[in-house]
């Protein structure tokens, strides 16, 4: 069974002819047919060419709660290809198909009684399932892997796991325990349990695999300590449950465990809740329970499930922690729930586990800040309190009967909720609440790592590719995972210079302009969603833009009587040798041109007393550069005898100042000699 918003979905198991999904209301277990806006349930999922899919003996998978899509293990009937089927749980269409990811080749997932792909293992953000196909070709008898982030095959899959049987099976199991994948399967000579380490993509360290005489292929469950942490693995075999340490060594099975468990059977599953293990028993239509902390069977268990035949599933409610759901092959009440501790009806207390809030191990909080009840608003209930415990139900000091304030918030900063191994459980009880159909809304705040998967910002795009042009570059990239919130835009940055361009998603191509030809550039891309921006992508390979020369820098100008001497520094050549330079004066448009490598040119015929702007353009075989920034100067008045300087003196010369004086009616000529610094012209 899978949960999305206020509904419970179940995919029919061991069906060789079709993949069917049914729907029930999470509030009361009633069928979804009565809900307005949906087509009748159950729905049959078929591909775009009407191809059908077979369901495995254990119809398992994962719901992406950000978009309401269920990803379940399946087998395409037309060509016996195994993989993951996408089912849209939000659509009103009669066929909720939204894609199929092939993880085997054609003919490598041979059907048994239903599909041969069996798995309920989710480790980190990857799903694993054993393809117990009986063939040794390709992905046959190997462990398949689906990446929940990329929605594609994991790198390097399929992985060898040790199954060598030549018979296809719908009974073998794959589960995730303590960050490892455990597979229980039939071999050519009997039965075995093996351990796969996702970190090394190889068999776990220790003495794995282990053989066993247990012939009922039931789902393994974790052996727990008094804190609810896994220390090993056991098989639900009534009266003789074998157990091993996480390293593969045989360990003594607790005596009461043997007597407390029922016979798991071939289809039935088991789950851990705190320090307890619950096992479905199809033969007796009951749920048995053993508490590792108490070292005994659970009070009020085994729990008999009424009006249901061949009860094969027990699943925890993801919101009402402590409320368990069961599924059965037949009966008037195939889908129903009960309280995990009393065996009676599920109560009104809402329990939220840390694993629900923060499923990724790398995001474990370093400290908790607060929790707030957002919906219903404070006016929608009489009182609201939290009881905070460890995952095994042991109370946290100071964490009992904590009332929210007038705004519906509770400060958590004074509580020790981040001790080693602690995964706090938040139990909310409201008096006289008024809930909307979508249920309640809680907001948690904590301090922790800034990994994108923890913050909700997109992952960084991969290394972009670049096609250079004349003064511009076209940058393309592959969209990254949006991390649960759709990407809204991308920003490309060029270095050196920091020129950028931005495009709205889903476009993955952007042209950066205003670049200098002949300059080597690298480019990075940043993705943005409503949560924030990713880190930059890896830098692209360095690209030299070929074309016209780069822009000349601002020139210097020396002015004189009707003329100006303009100088500049040679720019980048754009990949082709510069041929010439052209200087232009405005107003009037007078020009002068010189051949490279000369970088000085004199413009004549200017009007004295006029303010001019001078720009320089470089030319190569590909064309002209952009004009330089202009230098504005004013020519001297008519009759000036020397050039004014807008630069630095470069030599020393002799000048003669002449003054004409009228003295007593006679012309007197006075000559004064002085030494001054003037520029070379």
JSON list of C-alpha atoms in Angstrom, two decimals, residues 156-298:
[
{"chain": "A", "resi": 156, "resn": "UNK", "atom": "CA", "xyz": [26.17, 0.56, -12.79]},
{"chain": "A", "resi": 157, "resn": "UNK", "atom": "CA", "xyz": [22.96, -1.40, -12.24]},
{"chain": "A", "resi": 158, "resn": "UNK", "atom": "CA", "xyz": [22.04, -4.27, -12.36]},
{"chain": "A", "resi": 159, "resn": "UNK", "atom": "CA", "xyz": [24.19, -5.68, -9.54]},
{"chain": "A", "resi": 160, "resn": "UNK", "atom": "CA", "xyz": [25.11, -9.29, -8.89]},
{"chain": "A", "resi": 161, "resn": "UNK", "atom": "CA", "xyz": [23.56, -10.57, -5.64]},
{"chain": "A", "resi": 162, "resn": "UNK", "atom": "CA", "xyz": [24.25, -14.33, -5.73]},
{"chain": "A", "resi": 163, "resn": "UNK", "atom": "CA", "xyz": [20.98, -15.86, -6.94]},
{"chain": "A", "resi": 164, "resn": "UNK", "atom": "CA", "xyz": [21.70, -18.81, -9.25]},
{"chain": "A", "resi": 165, "resn": "UNK", "atom": "CA", "xyz": [18.36, -20.57, -9.53]},
{"chain": "A", "resi": 166, "resn": "UNK", "atom": "CA", "xyz": [17.15, -21.30, -13.06]},
{"chain": "A", "resi": 167, "resn": "UNK", "atom": "CA", "xyz": [13.51, -20.98, -11.99]},
{"chain": "A", "resi": 168, "resn": "UNK", "atom": "CA", "xyz": [11.61, -17.70, -12.09]},
{"chain": "A", "resi": 169, "resn": "UNK", "atom": "CA", "xyz": [10.01, -16.75, -8.78]},
{"chain": "A", "resi": 170, "resn": "UNK", "atom": "CA", "xyz": [7.49, -14.26, -7.45]},
{"chain": "A", "resi": 171, "resn": "UNK", "atom": "CA", "xyz": [8.29, -15.15, -3.83]},
{"chain": "A", "resi": 172, "resn": "UNK", "atom": "CA", "xyz": [11.83, -13.84, -3.27]},
{"chain": "A", "resi": 173, "resn": "UNK", "atom": "CA", "xyz": [12.21, -10.75, -1.05]},
{"chain": "A", "resi": 174, "resn": "UNK", "atom": "CA", "xyz": [14.39, -7.63, -1.04]},
{"chain": "A", "resi": 175, "resn": "UNK", "atom": "CA", "xyz": [14.36, -5.27, 1.98]},
{"chain": "A", "resi": 176, "resn": "UNK", "atom": "CA", "xyz": [16.39, -2.34, 3.29]},
{"chain": "A", "resi": 177, "resn": "UNK", "atom": "CA", "xyz": [17.82, -2.65, 6.81]},
{"chain": "A", "resi": 178, "resn": "UNK", "atom": "CA", "xyz": [20.50, -0.47, 8.46]},
{"chain": "A", "resi": 179, "resn": "UNK", "atom": "CA", "xyz": [21.45, 1.19, 5.17]},
{"chain": "A", "resi": 180, "resn": "UNK", "atom": "CA", "xyz": [22.01, -2.14, 3.43]},
{"chain": "A", "resi": 181, "resn": "UNK", "atom": "CA", "xyz": [19.92, -4.23, 1.03]},
{"chain": "A", "resi": 182, "resn": "UNK", "atom": "CA", "xyz": [19.08, -7.77, 2.15]},
{"chain": "A", "resi": 183, "resn": "UNK", "atom": "CA", "xyz": [17.75, -10.36, -0.30]},
{"chain": "A", "resi": 184, "resn": "UNK", "atom": "CA", "xyz": [16.14, -13.68, 0.67]},
{"chain": "A", "resi": 185, "resn": "UNK", "atom": "CA", "xyz": [15.93, -16.02, -2.32]},
{"chain": "A", "resi": 186, "resn": "UNK", "atom": "CA", "xyz": [15.87, -19.55, -3.64]},
{"chain": "A", "resi": 187, "resn": "UNK", "atom": "CA", "xyz": [19.15, -20.96, -4.94]},
{"chain": "A", "resi": 188, "resn": "UNK", "atom": "CA", "xyz": [19.96, -24.00, -7.08]},
{"chain": "A", "resi": 189, "resn": "UNK", "atom": "CA", "xyz": [20.51, -26.00, -3.88]},
{"chain": "A", "resi": 190, "resn": "UNK", "atom": "CA", "xyz": [18.21, -24.39, -1.31]},
{"chain": "A", "resi": 191, "resn": "UNK", "atom": "CA", "xyz": [17.70, -20.90, 0.15]},
{"chain": "A", "resi": 192, "resn": "UNK", "atom": "CA", "xyz": [20.01, -18.04, 1.04]},
{"chain": "A", "resi": 193, "resn": "UNK", "atom": "CA", "xyz": [20.13, -14.57, 2.58]},
{"chain": "A", "resi": 194, "resn": "UNK", "atom": "CA", "xyz": [22.62, -12.10, 1.14]},
{"chain": "A", "resi": 195, "resn": "UNK", "atom": "CA", "xyz": [23.59, -8.51, 1.93]},
{"chain": "A", "resi": 196, "resn": "UNK", "atom": "CA", "xyz": [24.35, -5.81, -0.66]},
{"chain": "A", "resi": 197, "resn": "UNK", "atom": "CA", "xyz": [26.13, -2.58, 0.29]},
{"chain": "A", "resi": 198, "resn": "UNK", "atom": "CA", "xyz": [24.94, 0.40, -1.83]},
{"chain": "A", "resi": 199, "resn": "UNK", "atom": "CA", "xyz": [28.05, 2.36, -0.84]},
{"chain": "A", "resi": 200, "resn": "UNK", "atom": "CA", "xyz": [30.38, -0.16, -2.50]},
{"chain": "A", "resi": 201, "resn": "UNK", "atom": "CA", "xyz": [27.86, -1.77, -4.91]},
{"chain": "A", "resi": 202, "resn": "UNK", "atom": "CA", "xyz": [29.16, -5.14, -3.74]},
{"chain": "A", "resi": 203, "resn": "UNK", "atom": "CA", "xyz": [28.43, -7.81, -1.14]},
{"chain": "A", "resi": 204, "resn": "UNK", "atom": "CA", "xyz": [28.53, -6.43, 2.41]},
{"chain": "A", "resi": 205, "resn": "UNK", "atom": "CA", "xyz": [31.60, -6.95, 4.57]},
{"chain": "A", "resi": 206, "resn": "UNK", "atom": "CA", "xyz": [31.38, -10.02, 6.78]},
{"chain": "A", "resi": 207, "resn": "UNK", "atom": "CA", "xyz": [30.31, -13.59, 6.14]},
{"chain": "A", "resi": 208, "resn": "UNK", "atom": "CA", "xyz": [27.58, -13.04, 3.56]},
{"chain": "A", "resi": 209, "resn": "UNK", "atom": "CA", "xyz": [25.73, -14.81, 2.01]},
{"chain": "A", "resi": 210, "resn": "UNK", "atom": "CA", "xyz": [24.22, -17.21, 4.54]},
{"chain": "A", "resi": 211, "resn": "UNK", "atom": "CA", "xyz": [22.27, -20.34, 3.64]},
{"chain": "A", "resi": 212, "resn": "UNK", "atom": "CA", "xyz": [19.12, -21.46, 5.46]},
{"chain": "A", "resi": 213, "resn": "UNK", "atom": "CA", "xyz": [16.74, -24.37, 5.51]},
{"chain": "A", "resi": 214, "resn": "UNK", "atom": "CA", "xyz": [13.76, -22.03, 5.94]},
{"chain": "A", "resi": 215, "resn": "UNK", "atom": "CA", "xyz": [11.67, -22.76, 2.86]},
{"chain": "A", "resi": 216, "resn": "UNK", "atom": "CA", "xyz": [8.89, -20.22, 3.20]},
{"chain": "A", "resi": 217, "resn": "UNK", "atom": "CA", "xyz": [10.15, -17.12, 1.41]},
{"chain": "A", "resi": 218, "resn": "UNK", "atom": "CA", "xyz": [8.83, -14.50, 3.85]},
{"chain": "A", "resi": 219, "resn": "UNK", "atom": "CA", "xyz": [10.07, -10.95, 4.25]},
{"chain": "A", "resi": 220, "resn": "UNK", "atom": "CA", "xyz": [13.11, -10.61, 6.55]},
{"chain": "A", "resi": 221, "resn": "UNK", "atom": "CA", "xyz": [12.84, -8.10, 9.40]},
{"chain": "A", "resi": 222, "resn": "UNK", "atom": "CA", "xyz": [15.45, -6.28, 11.49]},
{"chain": "A", "resi": 223, "resn": "UNK", "atom": "CA", "xyz": [16.66, -7.56, 14.85]},
{"chain": "A", "resi": 224, "resn": "UNK", "atom": "CA", "xyz": [16.47, -4.52, 17.17]},
{"chain": "A", "resi": 225, "resn": "UNK", "atom": "CA", "xyz": [18.07, -3.32, 20.37]},
{"chain": "A", "resi": 226, "resn": "UNK", "atom": "CA", "xyz": [16.24, -1.57, 23.24]},
{"chain": "A", "resi": 227, "resn": "UNK", "atom": "CA", "xyz": [16.46, 1.76, 21.38]},
{"chain": "A", "resi": 228, "resn": "UNK", "atom": "CA", "xyz": [14.91, 0.40, 18.21]},
{"chain": "A", "resi": 229, "resn": "UNK", "atom": "CA", "xyz": [18.21, 0.40, 16.28]},
{"chain": "A", "resi": 230, "resn": "UNK", "atom": "CA", "xyz": [18.89, -2.59, 14.01]},
{"chain": "A", "resi": 231, "resn": "UNK", "atom": "CA", "xyz": [21.60, -5.02, 15.12]},
{"chain": "A", "resi": 232, "resn": "UNK", "atom": "CA", "xyz": [20.85, -7.89, 12.74]},
{"chain": "A", "resi": 233, "resn": "UNK", "atom": "CA", "xyz": [18.29, -9.61, 10.54]},
{"chain": "A", "resi": 234, "resn": "UNK", "atom": "CA", "xyz": [15.75, -12.41, 11.21]},
{"chain": "A", "resi": 235, "resn": "UNK", "atom": "CA", "xyz": [13.31, -14.48, 9.18]},
{"chain": "A", "resi": 236, "resn": "UNK", "atom": "CA", "xyz": [9.67, -14.82, 10.32]},
{"chain": "A", "resi": 237, "resn": "UNK", "atom": "CA", "xyz": [9.59, -18.61, 10.68]},
{"chain": "A", "resi": 238, "resn": "UNK", "atom": "CA", "xyz": [7.27, -19.70, 13.48]},
{"chain": "A", "resi": 239, "resn": "UNK", "atom": "CA", "xyz": [9.06, -21.72, 16.15]},
{"chain": "A", "resi": 240, "resn": "UNK", "atom": "CA", "xyz": [12.47, -21.55, 14.45]},
{"chain": "A", "resi": 241, "resn": "UNK", "atom": "CA", "xyz": [13.18, -17.97, 13.34]},
{"chain": "A", "resi": 242, "resn": "UNK", "atom": "CA", "xyz": [16.84, -17.82, 12.27]},
{"chain": "A", "resi": 243, "resn": "UNK", "atom": "CA", "xyz": [18.77, -14.59, 12.98]},
{"chain": "A", "resi": 244, "resn": "UNK", "atom": "CA", "xyz": [22.15, -13.18, 11.90]},
{"chain": "A", "resi": 245, "resn": "UNK", "atom": "CA", "xyz": [24.20, -10.16, 12.89]},
{"chain": "A", "resi": 246, "resn": "UNK", "atom": "CA", "xyz": [24.67, -7.35, 10.38]},
{"chain": "A", "resi": 247, "resn": "UNK", "atom": "CA", "xyz": [28.08, -8.88, 9.63]},
{"chain": "A", "resi": 248, "resn": "UNK", "atom": "CA", "xyz": [26.51, -12.24, 8.79]},
{"chain": "A", "resi": 249, "resn": "UNK", "atom": "CA", "xyz": [27.34, -14.17, 11.94]},
{"chain": "A", "resi": 250, "resn": "UNK", "atom": "CA", "xyz": [24.69, -16.47, 13.39]},
{"chain": "A", "resi": 251, "resn": "UNK", "atom": "CA", "xyz": [23.14, -15.12, 16.62]},
{"chain": "A", "resi": 252, "resn": "UNK", "atom": "CA", "xyz": [20.83, -16.64, 19.21]},
{"chain": "A", "resi": 253, "resn": "UNK", "atom": "CA", "xyz": [17.17, -15.99, 18.46]},
{"chain": "A", "resi": 254, "resn": "UNK", "atom": "CA", "xyz": [15.25, -14.57, 21.46]},
{"chain": "A", "resi": 255, "resn": "UNK", "atom": "CA", "xyz": [13.11, -17.38, 22.84]},
{"chain": "A", "resi": 256, "resn": "UNK", "atom": "CA", "xyz": [9.93, -15.31, 22.97]},
{"chain": "A", "resi": 257, "resn": "UNK", "atom": "CA", "xyz": [10.42, -14.24, 19.36]},
{"chain": "A", "resi": 258, "resn": "UNK", "atom": "CA", "xyz": [9.87, -17.79, 18.18]},
{"chain": "A", "resi": 259, "resn": "UNK", "atom": "CA", "xyz": [6.63, -18.13, 20.10]},
{"chain": "A", "resi": 260, "resn": "UNK", "atom": "CA", "xyz": [5.30, -14.65, 19.32]},
{"chain": "A", "resi": 261, "resn": "UNK", "atom": "CA", "xyz": [5.59, -14.78, 15.54]},
{"chain": "A", "resi": 262, "resn": "UNK", "atom": "CA", "xyz": [3.19, -16.41, 13.17]},
{"chain": "A", "resi": 263, "resn": "UNK", "atom": "CA", "xyz": [4.18, -18.14, 9.95]},
{"chain": "A", "resi": 264, "resn": "UNK", "atom": "CA", "xyz": [4.95, -15.34, 7.52]},
{"chain": "A", "resi": 265, "resn": "UNK", "atom": "CA", "xyz": [4.12, -17.36, 4.42]},
{"chain": "A", "resi": 266, "resn": "UNK", "atom": "CA", "xyz": [5.28, -16.55, 0.89]},
{"chain": "A", "resi": 267, "resn": "UNK", "atom": "CA", "xyz": [3.46, -13.23, 0.33]},
{"chain": "A", "resi": 268, "resn": "UNK", "atom": "CA", "xyz": [3.19, -11.74, 3.77]},
{"chain": "A", "resi": 269, "resn": "UNK", "atom": "CA", "xyz": [5.34, -8.83, 4.86]},
{"chain": "A", "resi": 270, "resn": "UNK", "atom": "CA", "xyz": [6.62, -7.46, 8.16]},
{"chain": "A", "resi": 271, "resn": "UNK", "atom": "CA", "xyz": [7.41, -3.98, 9.48]},
{"chain": "A", "resi": 272, "resn": "UNK", "atom": "CA", "xyz": [9.33, -2.36, 12.35]},
{"chain": "A", "resi": 273, "resn": "UNK", "atom": "CA", "xyz": [7.73, 0.32, 14.53]},
{"chain": "A", "resi": 274, "resn": "UNK", "atom": "CA", "xyz": [9.90, 1.61, 17.36]},
{"chain": "A", "resi": 275, "resn": "UNK", "atom": "CA", "xyz": [11.19, -1.50, 19.11]},
{"chain": "A", "resi": 276, "resn": "UNK", "atom": "CA", "xyz": [8.38, -3.70, 17.76]},
{"chain": "A", "resi": 277, "resn": "UNK", "atom": "CA", "xyz": [8.08, -6.07, 14.80]},
{"chain": "A", "resi": 278, "resn": "UNK", "atom": "CA", "xyz": [4.69, -6.76, 13.21]},
{"chain": "A", "resi": 279, "resn": "UNK", "atom": "CA", "xyz": [4.20, -9.73, 10.86]},
{"chain": "A", "resi": 280, "resn": "UNK", "atom": "CA", "xyz": [1.18, -10.44, 8.62]},
{"chain": "A", "resi": 281, "resn": "UNK", "atom": "CA", "xyz": [-0.14, -14.01, 8.76]},
{"chain": "A", "resi": 282, "resn": "UNK", "atom": "CA", "xyz": [-2.30, -14.97, 5.81]},
{"chain": "A", "resi": 283, "resn": "UNK", "atom": "CA", "xyz": [-3.00, -18.45, 7.10]},
{"chain": "A", "resi": 284, "resn": "UNK", "atom": "CA", "xyz": [-4.67, -17.19, 10.27]},
{"chain": "A", "resi": 285, "resn": "UNK", "atom": "CA", "xyz": [-5.70, -13.72, 8.99]},
{"chain": "A", "resi": 286, "resn": "UNK", "atom": "CA", "xyz": [-3.94, -12.03, 11.87]},
{"chain": "A", "resi": 287, "resn": "UNK", "atom": "CA", "xyz": [-1.05, -9.71, 12.72]},
{"chain": "A", "resi": 288, "resn": "UNK", "atom": "CA", "xyz": [1.51, -10.94, 15.25]},
{"chain": "A", "resi": 289, "resn": "UNK", "atom": "CA", "xyz": [3.86, -8.70, 17.22]},
{"chain": "A", "resi": 290, "resn": "UNK", "atom": "CA", "xyz": [7.14, -8.97, 19.18]},
{"chain": "A", "resi": 291, "resn": "UNK", "atom": "CA", "xyz": [8.72, -6.17, 21.26]},
{"chain": "A", "resi": 292, "resn": "UNK", "atom": "CA", "xyz": [12.54, -6.37, 21.40]},
{"chain": "A", "resi": 293, "resn": "UNK", "atom": "CA", "xyz": [12.68, -3.84, 24.28]},
{"chain": "A", "resi": 294, "resn": "UNK", "atom": "CA", "xyz": [10.34, -5.95, 26.41]},
{"chain": "A", "resi": 295, "resn": "UNK", "atom": "CA", "xyz": [11.77, -9.24, 25.17]},
{"chain": "A", "resi": 296, "resn": "UNK", "atom": "CA", "xyz": [8.23, -10.59, 24.80]},
{"chain": "A", "resi": 297, "resn": "UNK", "atom": "CA", "xyz": [5.22, -10.77, 22.55]},
{"chain": "A", "resi": 298, "resn": "UNK", "atom": "CA", "xyz": [3.15, -7.58, 22.43]}
]
